[in-house]
Amino acid sequence: MQTRFIGKPMPRKEGREKVTGRARYIDDITMPGMLFGATVRSPVPRGRIKEIRFDPQIPWDEFTIVTAQDVPGSNYVALIVNDQPYLADRLVNHAEEPVLLLAHTDKYLLEEARRAVRLEIEPLPPVFTLDESDEKKEIIWGEDNVFKSFLVEKGNVDDVWAGADFIVEGEYRTGAQEQLYIETNGVIAVANPEEGVTVWGSMQCPYYVHKALIKLFNLPEDKIRVVQTETGGGFGGKEEYPSMIAGHAALLAWKSGKPVKIIYDRAEDMAATTKRHPSRTRHRTAVTRDGRLLGMEIDFVVDGGAYATLSAVVLSRGTIHAAGPYNCPNVRIRSRAVATNVPPHGAFRGFGAPQSIFALERHMNKVARAVGLSPEEFRRRNFIREGETTATSQVIREAVDMQRLVERAFELSDYRDKQERFARENESARVKRGVGFASFMHGAGFTGSGEKYLQSIVGAEATPEGRVRILAANTEIGQGTNTIFAQIAAEALGLDFEQIEVAQPDTANVPNSGPTVASRTTMIVGKLVESAALSLRQTLQNSKLLADSYSPEDFSRACRDYLAKYGQLKSFSQYKQPAEIDWDDEKYRGDAYGAFAWAVYVAEVSVDTLTFEARVEDFVAVQEVGRVINPTMAAGQIEGGVAQGIGYTLFENVVWRGGRMINNQMTNYIIPTTADIPPIRVHFEEMPYEHGPGGAKGIGELPMDGAAPAILNAIENATGLELNQIPLMPEQLMEAFRGEHA
Amino acid sequence: MPEATEKERSGKVVVRCTVNGRDAELSGFPMARLLDVLREELKLTGTKEGCGEGECGACSVFINGKIVNSCLVPLMQVEGARVVTIEGIASDEQLNAIQEAFIETGGAQCGICTPGMVMAAVNLLDRNSEPTESDIRAGLAGNLCRCTGYMKIFEAVVRACQHSGVKR
């Protein structure tokens, strides 16, 4: 297909502002009379608030002070379960839980005041790990500590064990991970009874914040306005958390009558906001002598932290991805998200899938070894193909060819030669080298009926300059929303790239096109951009202002003429689920996702047996993602996701003490630098997806899934060590080596 | 308490220096962070705070031609110095070759590390017009990016060298 913009490396729409420092992030904005806000947080993980004491050294009469008693509406963050208070009232359920808010014009005095509030809390017994919670050592949430559980059944796994040639079991664990967007969470709020509440801030999902503030203030929806400012990274960390900080700033603004800005410093952001859910996965797999999967029984548990937040949805995605891209006739997956007394874990790129895929792809290597096959041959015999079904009994309707991706990835990484050479050289070498891979898929868009319930709407409007402006609530957070939407609309309308504008997400001005999550912006929302743009053109043509064949200038003129005649021109398009998607929420069965992206990632590692440092030396990422809309940006997504995956595996260790993250600084929570990242070589196979704009599927989260298992598989290849927990720090490697050679 | 505030105010100093080639009189406490003074007094908000402890490089500026983390520099240290921020890198509408290259290669994603990263890249090329890959990695190692995985940033530096080679 001949295209002008789809498939082209169009430069980032807001690139010039970003490289010159002119882009305005929330902390770059001030308002007259603005106060700064701060949050007083619980020092204990669980307890009863007895007293709040104010040190008399501080001139408290100059401060705006907000507690749970000042909440005008409902004191919970409206999301799914509504169990999380904006401000703890009698009970605290995690360290760093917000209890009281302060505002003042002088941010230095504000910080002194924050430290001068003493919370007297009578401690209650806390639960810190998912194992303790799962064993119900103490009931801290609901009746059984379980936020949500799922059961996925396919065939009957109970029947397979007796006839299996091999039964292979394994347990796999993953740790928490901090999103570590370089711009911390921040907002500015203006709020008063006359005008309602307006919040500007760094966020992924303006309508999540909008929904939460309606409940917090008990105001009608048109009295709440949420505006996204330039956002310095999200990765899921600004999916649900902004509802909290926005509410806090708005409560202070409501009480003080002045604009209030809250910007977290790095330490507060790391300690108090969400992280990736820690997990434990247990596998029991039945397989035949010739390496065919007969049955998989999987038990998947994630640590949700103290409140439900998005854990149910994270669990869902992790559950659905737990059996991977394999054809297995009998599968049972039991999963649950359990409560602990740590700050709630939340959305982070991959959303449960990196956890369960890590377990699966380590386990598949173990099963292969038990059968006596190479990891690649064992997988080859079990890869899912068109017409076969996933764990949720979703029939694969696309011509997926995982084996081709394996071959391509092996060729690009020189996998077979390296494996042979390293095996030879490792004998006498201090630094052992190895290669490993992972094969996996990632579903794009909301799970199951999610998109149907969301009913996303996108608009397109003609501007007085004769351009087309896209109206959507999906945010540019670095991943390229502005550019991709402009490419899609320009392509659909036959206009120039510069003729398309993308409106700033502002709930007063854009319809609810859903959250900027779940790899859905390009595939789901992009398709609506395309149809809204086409419908705008249809209106122009129906009004006889635009001929069937036209130039970009004709189109501009037609827009201007239309506005002169009728005042305004806006077209909207709403999501309609493709007819063949069929999902059963009760049985958790059916078409979990409209489309999957498929991938094979190969890691090459070196392991120094003296220093116990493991390094990734080379990385090849091969994926099939439908049609690539912008090759530069798509590769940028993959490279960035792989880098986060390398961090997840070998660098990023959240150290907990008493339910608090104690290494909440960039000095001792380490993310990969330029010195740590190997060449990341990205290759796309493109098979257009019929329901995606220009044939695109979602890709944002996919690259987060593959690095961790590929790296540990490579370390196993290098050292023979079976390591099944991440992050893998040098200390654990040292212990593993010593155990091996003791 | 108002006395204390007054007393503290009297502790402010005035520091004279140049910022992006212009004479500047900066007023603040001697130990005020240069980062805050640039952002709040001069409204030069292109310099970003990422960590506040000298790890991420988002607040990189030049002092007398040397790259520093402005979150670690007390105001009094820039007396008489030449300070250059991201706002001083492009001349009017003409972007620096590094800035052009960041746009072309996709070196900027969310953009929050970008000003600091551009400063580090400019500094690197000032010192070494033909850096090797390992020079580039070393030259940018003080600047963290969470979006790109650094590949496109390396590409931008390489491309900027090629461009400058042709142009200059």
PDB file of C-alpha atoms in Angstrom, chain A residues 11-12 14-16 18-25 27-28 57 59 62 107-109 112 177-184 230-233 235 266 348-349 476-479 632 635-637 639-641 643-644 652 665-667 669 671-680, chain B residues 1-2 5 8 29 36 39-40 43 45-53 55-56 58 86-87 90 92-95 98-100 102-106 108-115 117-118 133 136-152 154-155:
ATOM      1  CA  PRO A  11       9.635  13.962  13.466  1.00  0.00           C
ATOM      2  CA  ARG A  12       8.073  14.411  16.889  1.00  0.00           C
ATOM      3  CA  GLU A  14       6.571  18.770  20.015  1.00  0.00           C
ATOM      4  CA  GLY A  15      10.224  17.909  19.410  1.00  0.00           C
ATOM      5  CA  ARG A  16      11.450  21.472  18.981  1.00  0.00           C
ATOM      6  CA  LYS A  18      11.539  19.641  24.043  1.00  0.00           C
ATOM      7  CA  VAL A  19      15.082  20.021  22.706  1.00  0.00           C
ATOM      8  CA  THR A  20      15.168  23.745  23.449  1.00  0.00           C
ATOM      9  CA  GLY A  21      13.780  23.495  26.983  1.00  0.00           C
ATOM     10  CA  ARG A  22      10.704  25.507  26.033  1.00  0.00           C
ATOM     11  CA  ALA A  23       8.230  22.699  26.686  1.00  0.00           C
ATOM     12  CA  ARG A  24       6.284  23.609  29.828  1.00  0.00           C
ATOM     13  CA  TYR A  25       6.009  20.897  32.455  1.00  0.00           C
ATOM     14  CA  ASP A  27       6.806  22.637  37.734  1.00  0.00           C
ATOM     15  CA  ASP A  28       7.597  25.280  35.095  1.00  0.00           C
ATOM     16  CA  GLN A  57       7.872  26.435  66.958  1.00  0.00           C
ATOM     17  CA  PRO A  59       3.542  29.732  63.013  1.00  0.00           C
ATOM     18  CA  GLU A  62      -0.028  31.099  58.480  1.00  0.00           C
ATOM     19  CA  LYS A 107       8.233  26.226  50.451  1.00  0.00           C
ATOM     20  CA  TYR A 108      11.221  26.133  52.804  1.00  0.00           C
ATOM     21  CA  LEU A 109       9.102  26.937  55.837  1.00  0.00           C
ATOM     22  CA  GLU A 112      10.057  22.588  58.230  1.00  0.00           C
ATOM     23  CA  GLN A 177      10.102  -1.925  40.377  1.00  0.00           C
ATOM     24  CA  GLU A 178       9.925   1.846  40.474  1.00  0.00           C
ATOM     25  CA  GLN A 179       8.701   3.532  37.279  1.00  0.00           C
ATOM     26  CA  LEU A 180      11.271   6.292  37.756  1.00  0.00           C
ATOM     27  CA  TYR A 181       9.908   8.747  35.234  1.00  0.00           C
ATOM     28  CA  ILE A 182      12.441  11.595  35.430  1.00  0.00           C
ATOM     29  CA  GLU A 183       9.685  14.151  36.103  1.00  0.00           C
ATOM     30  CA  THR A 184       8.159  13.442  39.519  1.00  0.00           C
ATOM     31  CA  GLU A 230       3.636  18.247  29.240  1.00  0.00           C
ATOM     32  CA  THR A 231       4.418  15.005  31.012  1.00  0.00           C
ATOM     33  CA  GLY A 232       7.939  13.825  31.691  1.00  0.00           C
ATOM     34  CA  GLY A 233       7.354  10.094  31.500  1.00  0.00           C
ATOM     35  CA  PHE A 235       5.162   4.155  32.283  1.00  0.00           C
ATOM     36  CA  ARG A 266      12.340  12.353  44.271  1.00  0.00           C
ATOM     37  CA  PHE A 348       3.678  -0.169  35.327  1.00  0.00           C
ATOM     38  CA  ARG A 349       4.287  -0.913  31.666  1.00  0.00           C
ATOM     39  CA  GLU A 476       1.573  12.548  24.982  1.00  0.00           C
ATOM     40  CA  ILE A 477       3.904  11.160  27.634  1.00  0.00           C
ATOM     41  CA  GLY A 478       6.903  10.661  25.401  1.00  0.00           C
ATOM     42  CA  GLN A 479       5.591   7.676  23.483  1.00  0.00           C
ATOM     43  CA  THR A 632      11.733   5.759  14.639  1.00  0.00           C
ATOM     44  CA  ALA A 635      12.010   1.385  17.671  1.00  0.00           C
ATOM     45  CA  GLY A 636      12.286   3.971  20.454  1.00  0.00           C
ATOM     46  CA  GLN A 637       9.483   2.232  22.320  1.00  0.00           C
ATOM     47  CA  GLU A 639      14.616   0.145  22.989  1.00  0.00           C
ATOM     48  CA  GLY A 640      13.250   2.006  25.991  1.00  0.00           C
ATOM     49  CA  GLY A 641      11.176  -0.965  27.120  1.00  0.00           C
ATOM     50  CA  ALA A 643      16.277  -0.947  28.825  1.00  0.00           C
ATOM     51  CA  GLN A 644      13.641  -0.902  31.571  1.00  0.00           C
ATOM     52  CA  GLU A 652      16.572  -2.235  40.184  1.00  0.00           C
ATOM     53  CA  GLN A 665      16.959   7.846  45.943  1.00  0.00           C
ATOM     54  CA  MET A 666      18.584   7.660  42.556  1.00  0.00           C
ATOM     55  CA  THR A 667      21.866   7.231  44.414  1.00  0.00           C
ATOM     56  CA  TYR A 669      18.081   2.661  43.444  1.00  0.00           C
ATOM     57  CA  ILE A 671      18.590   2.356  36.737  1.00  0.00           C
ATOM     58  CA  PRO A 672      20.738   1.585  33.708  1.00  0.00           C
ATOM     59  CA  THR A 673      22.957   4.382  32.407  1.00  0.00           C
ATOM     60  CA  THR A 674      24.583   4.830  29.009  1.00  0.00           C
ATOM     61  CA  ALA A 675      27.425   2.673  30.306  1.00  0.00           C
ATOM     62  CA  ASP A 676      25.145  -0.269  31.094  1.00  0.00           C
ATOM     63  CA  ILE A 677      22.924  -0.690  28.071  1.00  0.00           C
ATOM     64  CA  PRO A 678      24.144  -2.975  25.285  1.00  0.00           C
ATOM     65  CA  PRO A 679      23.384  -2.365  21.638  1.00  0.00           C
ATOM     66  CA  ILE A 680      19.630  -3.027  21.350  1.00  0.00           C
TER      67      ILE A 680
ATOM     68  CA  MET B   1       8.633  34.271  63.620  1.00  0.00           C
ATOM     69  CA  PRO B   2       8.417  37.319  61.323  1.00  0.00           C
ATOM     70  CA  THR B   5      12.152  35.585  58.379  1.00  0.00           C
ATOM     71  CA  GLU B   8      17.017  35.283  57.118  1.00  0.00           C
ATOM     72  CA  PHE B  29      20.836  32.841  50.038  1.00  0.00           C
ATOM     73  CA  ASP B  36      16.328  27.120  41.884  1.00  0.00           C
ATOM     74  CA  ARG B  39      14.292  28.592  37.428  1.00  0.00           C
ATOM     75  CA  GLU B  40      12.671  30.959  39.916  1.00  0.00           C
ATOM     76  CA  LYS B  43      12.436  31.964  34.818  1.00  0.00           C
ATOM     77  CA  THR B  45      12.756  26.683  33.359  1.00  0.00           C
ATOM     78  CA  GLY B  46      14.459  24.612  30.659  1.00  0.00           C
ATOM     79  CA  THR B  47      16.847  23.343  33.340  1.00  0.00           C
ATOM     80  CA  LYS B  48      15.010  20.512  35.103  1.00  0.00           C
ATOM     81  CA  GLU B  49      15.177  18.868  38.493  1.00  0.00           C
ATOM     82  CA  GLY B  50      15.112  15.082  38.317  1.00  0.00           C
ATOM     83  CA  CYS B  51      16.642  13.937  41.566  1.00  0.00           C
ATOM     84  CA  GLY B  52      18.108  16.861  43.486  1.00  0.00           C
ATOM     85  CA  GLU B  53      21.258  14.943  44.345  1.00  0.00           C
ATOM     86  CA  GLU B  55      22.579  11.604  39.899  1.00  0.00           C
ATOM     87  CA  CYS B  56      20.359  12.236  36.892  1.00  0.00           C
ATOM     88  CA  ALA B  58      18.536  16.777  34.160  1.00  0.00           C
ATOM     89  CA  ILE B  86      19.745  25.079  27.623  1.00  0.00           C
ATOM     90  CA  GLU B  87      18.138  28.406  26.698  1.00  0.00           C
ATOM     91  CA  ALA B  90      20.138  27.578  20.262  1.00  0.00           C
ATOM     92  CA  ASP B  92      17.371  32.592  18.167  1.00  0.00           C
ATOM     93  CA  GLU B  93      15.540  30.283  15.788  1.00  0.00           C
ATOM     94  CA  GLN B  94      18.657  28.380  14.706  1.00  0.00           C
ATOM     95  CA  LEU B  95      18.939  25.128  16.624  1.00  0.00           C
ATOM     96  CA  ILE B  98      22.772  18.443  18.491  1.00  0.00           C
ATOM     97  CA  GLN B  99      19.225  19.726  18.926  1.00  0.00           C
ATOM     98  CA  GLU B 100      18.460  19.128  15.252  1.00  0.00           C
ATOM     99  CA  PHE B 102      17.811  14.825  18.629  1.00  0.00           C
ATOM    100  CA  ILE B 103      14.672  15.720  16.681  1.00  0.00           C
ATOM    101  CA  GLU B 104      15.705  13.727  13.613  1.00  0.00           C
ATOM    102  CA  THR B 105      16.759  10.536  15.375  1.00  0.00           C
ATOM    103  CA  GLY B 106      14.081  10.407  18.054  1.00  0.00           C
ATOM    104  CA  ALA B 108      13.845  12.994  22.793  1.00  0.00           C
ATOM    105  CA  GLN B 109      10.760  11.165  24.001  1.00  0.00           C
ATOM    106  CA  CYS B 110       9.116  12.593  27.115  1.00  0.00           C
ATOM    107  CA  GLY B 111      11.662  15.395  26.947  1.00  0.00           C
ATOM    108  CA  ILE B 112      12.331  15.919  30.634  1.00  0.00           C
ATOM    109  CA  CYS B 113      15.926  14.649  30.491  1.00  0.00           C
ATOM    110  CA  THR B 114      16.455  16.208  27.074  1.00  0.00           C
ATOM    111  CA  PRO B 115      17.760  19.666  28.053  1.00  0.00           C
ATOM    112  CA  MET B 117      21.178  15.425  27.748  1.00  0.00           C
ATOM    113  CA  VAL B 118      21.609  18.094  25.041  1.00  0.00           C
ATOM    114  CA  GLU B 133      30.962   4.947  20.731  1.00  0.00           C
ATOM    115  CA  ILE B 136      29.788   8.898  23.707  1.00  0.00           C
ATOM    116  CA  ARG B 137      28.757   6.428  26.383  1.00  0.00           C
ATOM    117  CA  ALA B 138      31.273   7.903  28.827  1.00  0.00           C
ATOM    118  CA  GLY B 139      30.378  11.475  27.913  1.00  0.00           C
ATOM    119  CA  LEU B 140      26.681  10.952  28.604  1.00  0.00           C
ATOM    120  CA  ALA B 141      27.008   8.600  31.578  1.00  0.00           C
ATOM    121  CA  GLY B 142      26.043  11.329  34.032  1.00  0.00           C
ATOM    122  CA  ASN B 143      22.639  11.809  32.423  1.00  0.00           C
ATOM    123  CA  LEU B 144      19.791   9.386  32.983  1.00  0.00           C
ATOM    124  CA  CYS B 145      17.022   8.784  30.489  1.00  0.00           C
ATOM    125  CA  ARG B 146      14.141   6.419  31.296  1.00  0.00           C
ATOM    126  CA  CYS B 147      12.400   6.514  27.900  1.00  0.00           C
ATOM    127  CA  THR B 148      14.821   5.838  25.100  1.00  0.00           C
ATOM    128  CA  GLY B 149      17.213   3.115  26.229  1.00  0.00           C
ATOM    129  CA  TYR B 150      19.824   5.634  24.952  1.00  0.00           C
ATOM    130  CA  MET B 151      20.142   4.139  21.444  1.00  0.00           C
ATOM    131  CA  LYS B 152      18.564   7.091  19.653  1.00  0.00           C
ATOM    132  CA  PHE B 154      23.811   7.873  20.684  1.00  0.00           C
ATOM    133  CA  GLU B 155      22.538   8.106  17.111  1.00  0.00           C
TER     134      GLU B 155
END
